[in-house]
Short mmCIF file of C-alpha atoms in Angstrom, two decimals:
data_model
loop_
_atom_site.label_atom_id
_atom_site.label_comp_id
_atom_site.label_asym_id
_atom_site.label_seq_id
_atom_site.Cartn_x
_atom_site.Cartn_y
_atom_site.Cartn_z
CA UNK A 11 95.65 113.76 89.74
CA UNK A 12 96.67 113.09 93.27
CA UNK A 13 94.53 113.79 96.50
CA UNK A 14 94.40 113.85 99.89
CA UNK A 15 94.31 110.05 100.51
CA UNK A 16 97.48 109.57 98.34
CA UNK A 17 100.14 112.00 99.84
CA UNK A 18 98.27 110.72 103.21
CA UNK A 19 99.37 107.27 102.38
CA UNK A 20 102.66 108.50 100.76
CA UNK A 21 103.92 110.19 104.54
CA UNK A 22 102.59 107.10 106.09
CA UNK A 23 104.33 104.24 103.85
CA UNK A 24 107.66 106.73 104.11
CA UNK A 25 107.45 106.75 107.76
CA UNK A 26 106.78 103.14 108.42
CA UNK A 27 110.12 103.15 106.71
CA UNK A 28 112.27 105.01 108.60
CA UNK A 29 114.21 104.36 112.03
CA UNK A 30 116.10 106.26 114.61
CA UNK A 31 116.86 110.30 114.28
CA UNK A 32 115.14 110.22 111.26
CA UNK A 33 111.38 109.34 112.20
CA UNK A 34 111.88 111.40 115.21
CA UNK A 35 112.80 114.21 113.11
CA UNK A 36 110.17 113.47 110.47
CA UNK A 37 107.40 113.18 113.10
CA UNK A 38 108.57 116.59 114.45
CA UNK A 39 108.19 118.12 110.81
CA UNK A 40 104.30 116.11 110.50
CA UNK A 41 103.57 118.03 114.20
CA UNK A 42 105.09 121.34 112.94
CA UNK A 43 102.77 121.44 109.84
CA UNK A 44 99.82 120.32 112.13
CA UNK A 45 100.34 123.01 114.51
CA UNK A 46 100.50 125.79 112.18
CA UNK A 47 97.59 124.98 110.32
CA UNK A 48 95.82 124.85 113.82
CA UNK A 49 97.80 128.17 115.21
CA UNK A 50 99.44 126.02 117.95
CA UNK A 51 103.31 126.24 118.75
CA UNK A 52 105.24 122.99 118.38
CA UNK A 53 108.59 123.34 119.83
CA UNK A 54 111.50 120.84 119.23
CA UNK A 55 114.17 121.41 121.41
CA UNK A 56 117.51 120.41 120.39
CA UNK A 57 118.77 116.88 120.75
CA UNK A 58 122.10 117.49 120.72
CA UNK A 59 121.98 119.18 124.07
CA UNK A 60 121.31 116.17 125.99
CA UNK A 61 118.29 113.80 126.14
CA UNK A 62 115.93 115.35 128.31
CA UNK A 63 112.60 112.66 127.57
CA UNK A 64 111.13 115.51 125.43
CA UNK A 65 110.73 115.04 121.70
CA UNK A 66 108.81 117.96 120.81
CA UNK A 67 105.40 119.70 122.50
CA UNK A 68 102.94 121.71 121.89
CA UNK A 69 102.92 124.50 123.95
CA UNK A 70 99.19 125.90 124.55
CA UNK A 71 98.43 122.72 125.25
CA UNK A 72 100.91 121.54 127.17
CA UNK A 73 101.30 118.30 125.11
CA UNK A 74 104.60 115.96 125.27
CA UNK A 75 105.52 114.10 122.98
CA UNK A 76 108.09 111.16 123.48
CA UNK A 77 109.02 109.34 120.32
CA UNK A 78 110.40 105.51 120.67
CA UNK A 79 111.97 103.82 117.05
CA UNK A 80 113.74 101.34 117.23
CA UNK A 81 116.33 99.88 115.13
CA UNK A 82 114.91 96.34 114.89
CA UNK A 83 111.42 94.89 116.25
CA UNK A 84 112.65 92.32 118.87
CA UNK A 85 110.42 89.67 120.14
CA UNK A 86 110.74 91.50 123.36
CA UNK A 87 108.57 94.63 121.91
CA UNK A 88 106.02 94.84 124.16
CA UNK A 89 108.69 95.19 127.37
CA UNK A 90 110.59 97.22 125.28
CA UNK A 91 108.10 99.83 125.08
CA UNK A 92 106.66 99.75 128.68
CA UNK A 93 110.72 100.02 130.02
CA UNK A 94 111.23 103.34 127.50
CA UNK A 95 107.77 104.42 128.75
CA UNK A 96 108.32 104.42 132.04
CA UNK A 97 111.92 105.51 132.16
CA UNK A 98 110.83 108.50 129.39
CA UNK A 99 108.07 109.96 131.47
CA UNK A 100 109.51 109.57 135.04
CA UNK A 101 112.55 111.79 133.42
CA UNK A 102 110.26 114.42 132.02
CA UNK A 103 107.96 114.73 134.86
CA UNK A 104 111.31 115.35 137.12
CA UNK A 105 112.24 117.89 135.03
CA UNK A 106 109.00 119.30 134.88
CA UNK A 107 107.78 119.39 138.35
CA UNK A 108 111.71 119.73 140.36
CA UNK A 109 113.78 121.35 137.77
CA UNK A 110 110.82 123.85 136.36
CA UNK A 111 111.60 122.87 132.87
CA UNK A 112 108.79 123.84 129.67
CA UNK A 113 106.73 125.99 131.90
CA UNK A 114 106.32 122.79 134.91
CA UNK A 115 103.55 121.66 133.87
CA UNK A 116 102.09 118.74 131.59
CA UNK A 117 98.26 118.09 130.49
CA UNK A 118 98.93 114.82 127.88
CA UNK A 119 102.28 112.63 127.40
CA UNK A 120 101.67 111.04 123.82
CA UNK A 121 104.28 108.38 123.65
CA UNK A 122 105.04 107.22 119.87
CA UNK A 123 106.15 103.73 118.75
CA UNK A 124 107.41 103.59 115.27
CA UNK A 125 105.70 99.77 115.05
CA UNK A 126 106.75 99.47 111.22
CA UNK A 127 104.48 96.73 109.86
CA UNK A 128 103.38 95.58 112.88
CA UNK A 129 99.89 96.78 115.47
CA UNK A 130 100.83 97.97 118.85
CA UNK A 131 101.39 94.69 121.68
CA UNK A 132 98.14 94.60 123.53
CA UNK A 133 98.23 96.13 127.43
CA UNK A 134 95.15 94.24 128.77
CA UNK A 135 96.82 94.73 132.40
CA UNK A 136 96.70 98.27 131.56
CA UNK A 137 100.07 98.76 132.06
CA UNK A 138 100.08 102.57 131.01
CA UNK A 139 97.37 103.38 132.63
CA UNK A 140 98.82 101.93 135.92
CA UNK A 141 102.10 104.08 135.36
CA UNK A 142 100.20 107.14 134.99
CA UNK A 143 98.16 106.72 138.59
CA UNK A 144 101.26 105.84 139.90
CA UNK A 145 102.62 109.58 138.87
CA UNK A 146 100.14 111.03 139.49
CA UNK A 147 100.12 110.02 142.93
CA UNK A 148 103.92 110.95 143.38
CA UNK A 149 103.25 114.59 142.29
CA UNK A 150 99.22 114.96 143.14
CA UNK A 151 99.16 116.07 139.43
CA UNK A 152 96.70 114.65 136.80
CA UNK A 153 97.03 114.16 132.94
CA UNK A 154 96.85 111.81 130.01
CA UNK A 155 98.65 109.55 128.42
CA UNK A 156 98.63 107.47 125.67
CA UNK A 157 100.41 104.80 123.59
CA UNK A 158 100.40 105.03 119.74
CA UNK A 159 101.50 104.01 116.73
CA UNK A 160 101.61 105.86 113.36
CA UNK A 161 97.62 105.71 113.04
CA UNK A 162 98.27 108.75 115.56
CA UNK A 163 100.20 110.21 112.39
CA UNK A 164 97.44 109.55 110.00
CA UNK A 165 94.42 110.96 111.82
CA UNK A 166 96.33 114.39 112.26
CA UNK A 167 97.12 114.34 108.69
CA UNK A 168 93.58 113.48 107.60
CA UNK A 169 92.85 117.41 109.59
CA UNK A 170 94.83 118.65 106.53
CA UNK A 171 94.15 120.38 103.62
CA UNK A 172 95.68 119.62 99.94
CA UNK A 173 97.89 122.09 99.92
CA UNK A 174 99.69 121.31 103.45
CA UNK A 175 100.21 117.85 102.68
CA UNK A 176 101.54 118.79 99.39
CA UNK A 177 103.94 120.77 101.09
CA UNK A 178 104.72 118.49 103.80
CA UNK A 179 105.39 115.72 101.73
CA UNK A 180 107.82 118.01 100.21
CA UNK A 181 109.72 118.36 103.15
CA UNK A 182 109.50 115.12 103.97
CA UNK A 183 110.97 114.49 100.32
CA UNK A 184 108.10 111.49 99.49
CA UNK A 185 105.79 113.31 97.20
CA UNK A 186 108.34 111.60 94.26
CA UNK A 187 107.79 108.26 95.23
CA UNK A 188 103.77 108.08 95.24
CA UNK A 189 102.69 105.77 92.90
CA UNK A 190 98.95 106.65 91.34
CA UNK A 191 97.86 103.83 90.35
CA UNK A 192 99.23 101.41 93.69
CA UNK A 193 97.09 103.66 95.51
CA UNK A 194 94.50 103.02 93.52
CA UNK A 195 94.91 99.55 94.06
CA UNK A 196 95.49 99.86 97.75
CA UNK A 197 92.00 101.67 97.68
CA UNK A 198 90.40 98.56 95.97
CA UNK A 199 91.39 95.78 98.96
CA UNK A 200 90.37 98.76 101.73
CA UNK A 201 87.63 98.36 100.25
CA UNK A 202 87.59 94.57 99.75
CA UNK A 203 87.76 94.55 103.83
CA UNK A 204 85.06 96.32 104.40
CA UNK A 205 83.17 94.30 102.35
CA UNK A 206 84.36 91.24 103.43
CA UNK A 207 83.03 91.98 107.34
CA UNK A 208 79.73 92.79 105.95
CA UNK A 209 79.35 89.41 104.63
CA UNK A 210 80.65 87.93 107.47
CA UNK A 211 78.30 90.11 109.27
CA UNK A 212 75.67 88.80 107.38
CA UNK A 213 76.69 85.10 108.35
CA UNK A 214 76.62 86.43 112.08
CA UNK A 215 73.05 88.05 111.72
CA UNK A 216 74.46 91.29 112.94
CA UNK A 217 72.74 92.62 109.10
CA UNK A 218 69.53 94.04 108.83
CA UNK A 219 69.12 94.45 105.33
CA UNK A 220 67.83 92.00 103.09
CA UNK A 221 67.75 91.62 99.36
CA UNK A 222 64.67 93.43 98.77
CA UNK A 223 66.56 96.86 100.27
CA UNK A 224 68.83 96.82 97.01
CA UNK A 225 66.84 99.23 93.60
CA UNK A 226 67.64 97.00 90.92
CA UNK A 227 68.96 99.22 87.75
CA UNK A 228 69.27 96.96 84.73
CA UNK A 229 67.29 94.54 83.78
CA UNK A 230 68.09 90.40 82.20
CA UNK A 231 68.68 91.75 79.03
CA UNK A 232 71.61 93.23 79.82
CA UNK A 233 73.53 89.64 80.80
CA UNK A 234 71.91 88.51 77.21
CA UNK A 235 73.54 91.35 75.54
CA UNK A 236 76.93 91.44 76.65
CA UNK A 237 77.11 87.36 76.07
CA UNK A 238 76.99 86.37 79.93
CA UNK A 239 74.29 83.97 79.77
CA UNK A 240 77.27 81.43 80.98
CA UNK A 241 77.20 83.20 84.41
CA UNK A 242 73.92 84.52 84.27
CA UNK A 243 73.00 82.49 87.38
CA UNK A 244 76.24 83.58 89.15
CA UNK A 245 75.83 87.26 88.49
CA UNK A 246 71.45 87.07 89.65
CA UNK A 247 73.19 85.31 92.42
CA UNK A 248 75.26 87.90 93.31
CA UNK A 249 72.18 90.53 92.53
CA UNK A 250 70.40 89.31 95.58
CA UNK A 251 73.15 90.38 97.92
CA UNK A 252 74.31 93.72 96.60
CA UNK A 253 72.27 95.35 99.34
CA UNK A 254 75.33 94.32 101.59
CA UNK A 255 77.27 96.53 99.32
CA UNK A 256 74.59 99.55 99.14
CA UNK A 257 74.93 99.41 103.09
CA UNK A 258 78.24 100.38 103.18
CA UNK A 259 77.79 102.95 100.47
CA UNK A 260 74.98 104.91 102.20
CA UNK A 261 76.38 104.54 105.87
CA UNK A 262 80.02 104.21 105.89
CA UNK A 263 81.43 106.83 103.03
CA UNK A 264 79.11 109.13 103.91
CA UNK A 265 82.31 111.18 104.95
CA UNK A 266 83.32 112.96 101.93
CA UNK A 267 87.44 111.81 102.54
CA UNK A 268 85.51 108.27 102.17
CA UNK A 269 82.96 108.91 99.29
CA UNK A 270 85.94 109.97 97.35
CA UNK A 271 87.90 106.84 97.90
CA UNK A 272 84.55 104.60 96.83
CA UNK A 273 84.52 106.58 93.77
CA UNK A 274 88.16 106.05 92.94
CA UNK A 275 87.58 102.34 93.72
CA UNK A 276 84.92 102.28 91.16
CA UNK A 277 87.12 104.48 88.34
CA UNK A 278 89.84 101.82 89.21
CA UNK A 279 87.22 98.82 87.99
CA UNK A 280 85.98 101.19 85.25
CA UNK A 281 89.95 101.32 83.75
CA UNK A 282 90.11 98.03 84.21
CA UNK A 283 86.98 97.34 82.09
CA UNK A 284 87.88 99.82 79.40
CA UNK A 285 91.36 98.45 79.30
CA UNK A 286 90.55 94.64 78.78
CA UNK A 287 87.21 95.02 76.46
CA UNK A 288 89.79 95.98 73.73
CA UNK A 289 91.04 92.54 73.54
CA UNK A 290 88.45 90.36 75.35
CA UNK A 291 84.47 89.96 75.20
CA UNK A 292 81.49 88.41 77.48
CA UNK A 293 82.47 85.93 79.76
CA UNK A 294 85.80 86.08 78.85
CA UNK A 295 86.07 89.55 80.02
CA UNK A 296 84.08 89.34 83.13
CA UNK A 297 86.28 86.71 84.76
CA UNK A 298 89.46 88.83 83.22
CA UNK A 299 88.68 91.37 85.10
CA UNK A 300 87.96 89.43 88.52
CA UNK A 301 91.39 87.86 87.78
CA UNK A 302 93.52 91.18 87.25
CA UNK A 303 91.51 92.53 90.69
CA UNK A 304 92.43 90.05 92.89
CA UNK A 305 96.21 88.47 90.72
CA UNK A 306 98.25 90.34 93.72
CA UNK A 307 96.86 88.30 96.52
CA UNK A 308 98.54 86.20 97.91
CA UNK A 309 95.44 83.90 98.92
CA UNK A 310 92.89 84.90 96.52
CA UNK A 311 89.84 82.91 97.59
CA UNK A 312 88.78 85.17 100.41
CA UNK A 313 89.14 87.84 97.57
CA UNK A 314 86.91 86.54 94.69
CA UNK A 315 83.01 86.68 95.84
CA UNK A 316 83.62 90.22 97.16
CA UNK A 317 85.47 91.83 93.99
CA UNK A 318 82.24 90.00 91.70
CA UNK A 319 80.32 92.15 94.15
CA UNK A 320 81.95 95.10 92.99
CA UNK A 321 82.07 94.38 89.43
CA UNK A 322 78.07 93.32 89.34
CA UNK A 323 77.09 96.33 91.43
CA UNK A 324 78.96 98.35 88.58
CA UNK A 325 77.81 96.28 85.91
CA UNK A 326 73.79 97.33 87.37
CA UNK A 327 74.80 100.80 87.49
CA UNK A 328 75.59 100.70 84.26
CA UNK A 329 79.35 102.03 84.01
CA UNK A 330 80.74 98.38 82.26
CA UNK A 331 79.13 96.56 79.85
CA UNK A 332 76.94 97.14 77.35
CA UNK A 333 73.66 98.88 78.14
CA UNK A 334 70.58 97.08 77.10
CA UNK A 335 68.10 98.61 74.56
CA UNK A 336 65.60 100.38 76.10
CA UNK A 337 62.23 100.63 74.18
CA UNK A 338 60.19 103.69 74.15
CA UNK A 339 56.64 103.61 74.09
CA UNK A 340 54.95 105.95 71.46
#
């Protein structure tokens, strides 16, 4: 069953793919959802009667936004979008504050860049910032401003319930194209990330944890059982620093959004288990698995300690593998 996360990263992916009219139209129907579900009015006004700098706002709180995609990323982005910054909001602020347009008056200009695959060019001269003094000054007004991407997108969408983004990605016609199981997948290197600063971390000594922090479950026997003596050093090893791992569990998805993508992380490695135990056994099986986690990187290294982490951390809790005979004292 779908979630949250997935039509989330469904209205994302589709965005990142569109260009022109069509992402500013399909941000205004993102901000249209968002504003009814938070009893705002998002008005649109209508392109075809001239460009007046003003892509949609939200009335109460006299938001503007100004949306900037681009055909083609140029080398030239990051002038590119300080030029259509400056030009955009000099225009609306005349019309605001000469011609009496929208009410004359503005509290935030959000400025969106469709970026496609690419972060936002830094603006350590605070280029933006400078623009808006420089405004503010010509009309003794003040307001903000800011520069963003389609991580603006995403953290309105994450205010959503089900149901909205259901319907939304209706509208937006992408709720055919999400792909369970890729998401799934996408989960499992988030993930990987994460993991992958804490052990940097570690290297840095910016961790306070140490091996002792981490409740062992199971016990030797279980490696014996399930025929792993040949990386029974590798997987004790790996033991020892699983506390990195309980860190992020008890501190970072403590957010219930995030506890649910840990536990789809771990049903992913659980299907992958159940899957490949019908044809392989012991070691066999434990590097199978590593090697269907990680075969879709590109450079896998960087990849392989912190997906063992995963699978041994599962392996203690007891979801894979065979559980070792306990004995009962009578």
């Amino acid at each position: 069953m779908l979630d949250k996360y997935d039509y989330i990263e469904g209205i994302i992916t589709d965005l990142k793919g569109t260009t022109d009219l069509n992402f500013q139209i399909k941000i205004g129907e993102v901000l249209k959802v968002y504003c009814k579900s938070k009893k705002l009015t998002y008005e649109m006004p209508n392109s075809s009667g001239g460009d007046d700098k003003n892509d949609g706002w939200i009335v109460e709180l006299k938001r503007f936004y100004q949306i900037y995609s681009p055909q083609q990323l140029r080398d030239s982005l990051k002038k590119d979008i300080q030029k259509k910054f400056t030009e955009d909001l000099d225009k609306l602020l005349e019309l605001l504050y000469v011609k009496g347009k929208w009410n004359g008056e503005i509290d935030d200009f959000i400025f969106i860049v469709n970026t496609i695959d690419r972060n936002l060019p830094h603006d350590s001269e605070r280029y933006f910032e400078s623009e808006r003094i420089k405004f503010e000054g010509i009309y003794n007004i003040s307001f903000n401003v800011e520069v963003v991407n389609v991580d603006y997108i995403r953290d309105l969408l994450e205010e959503l319930n089900l149901n909205e983004l259901i319907s939304l990605s209706s509208r937006l016609k992408v709720k055919s194209i999400i792909d369970y199981n890729a998401m799934n997948s996408k989960l499992f290197y988030e993930f990987i990330d994460i993991l992958n600063e804490s052990i940097q971390n570690k290297f840095r000594g910016k961790i306070k944890t140490n091996s002792s922090d981490y409740k062992r479950l199971s016990s030797p026997s279980k490696i014996t059982k399930n025929n792993l003596n040949d990386v029974e050093e590798e997987i004790e090893d790996i033991m020892l620093e699983l506390h990195l791992l309980d860190e992020i569990v008890s501190t970072v998805y403590q957010d219930i959004n995030y506890t649910d993508k840990f536990e789809r992380v771990v049903s992913y490695i659980i299907q992958e288990y159940q899957d490949l135990s019908q044809e392989f056994a012991g070691v066999e099986l434990y590097k199978k698995i590593i090697d269907n986690l990680i075969k879709f990187v590109e450079y896998r290294r960087s990849f392989e300690f912190p997906a063992k982490m995963l699978i041994v951390y599962i392996f203690d809790k007891c979801d894979i593998f065979e559980k070792e005979e306990v004995s009962v004292k009578v």
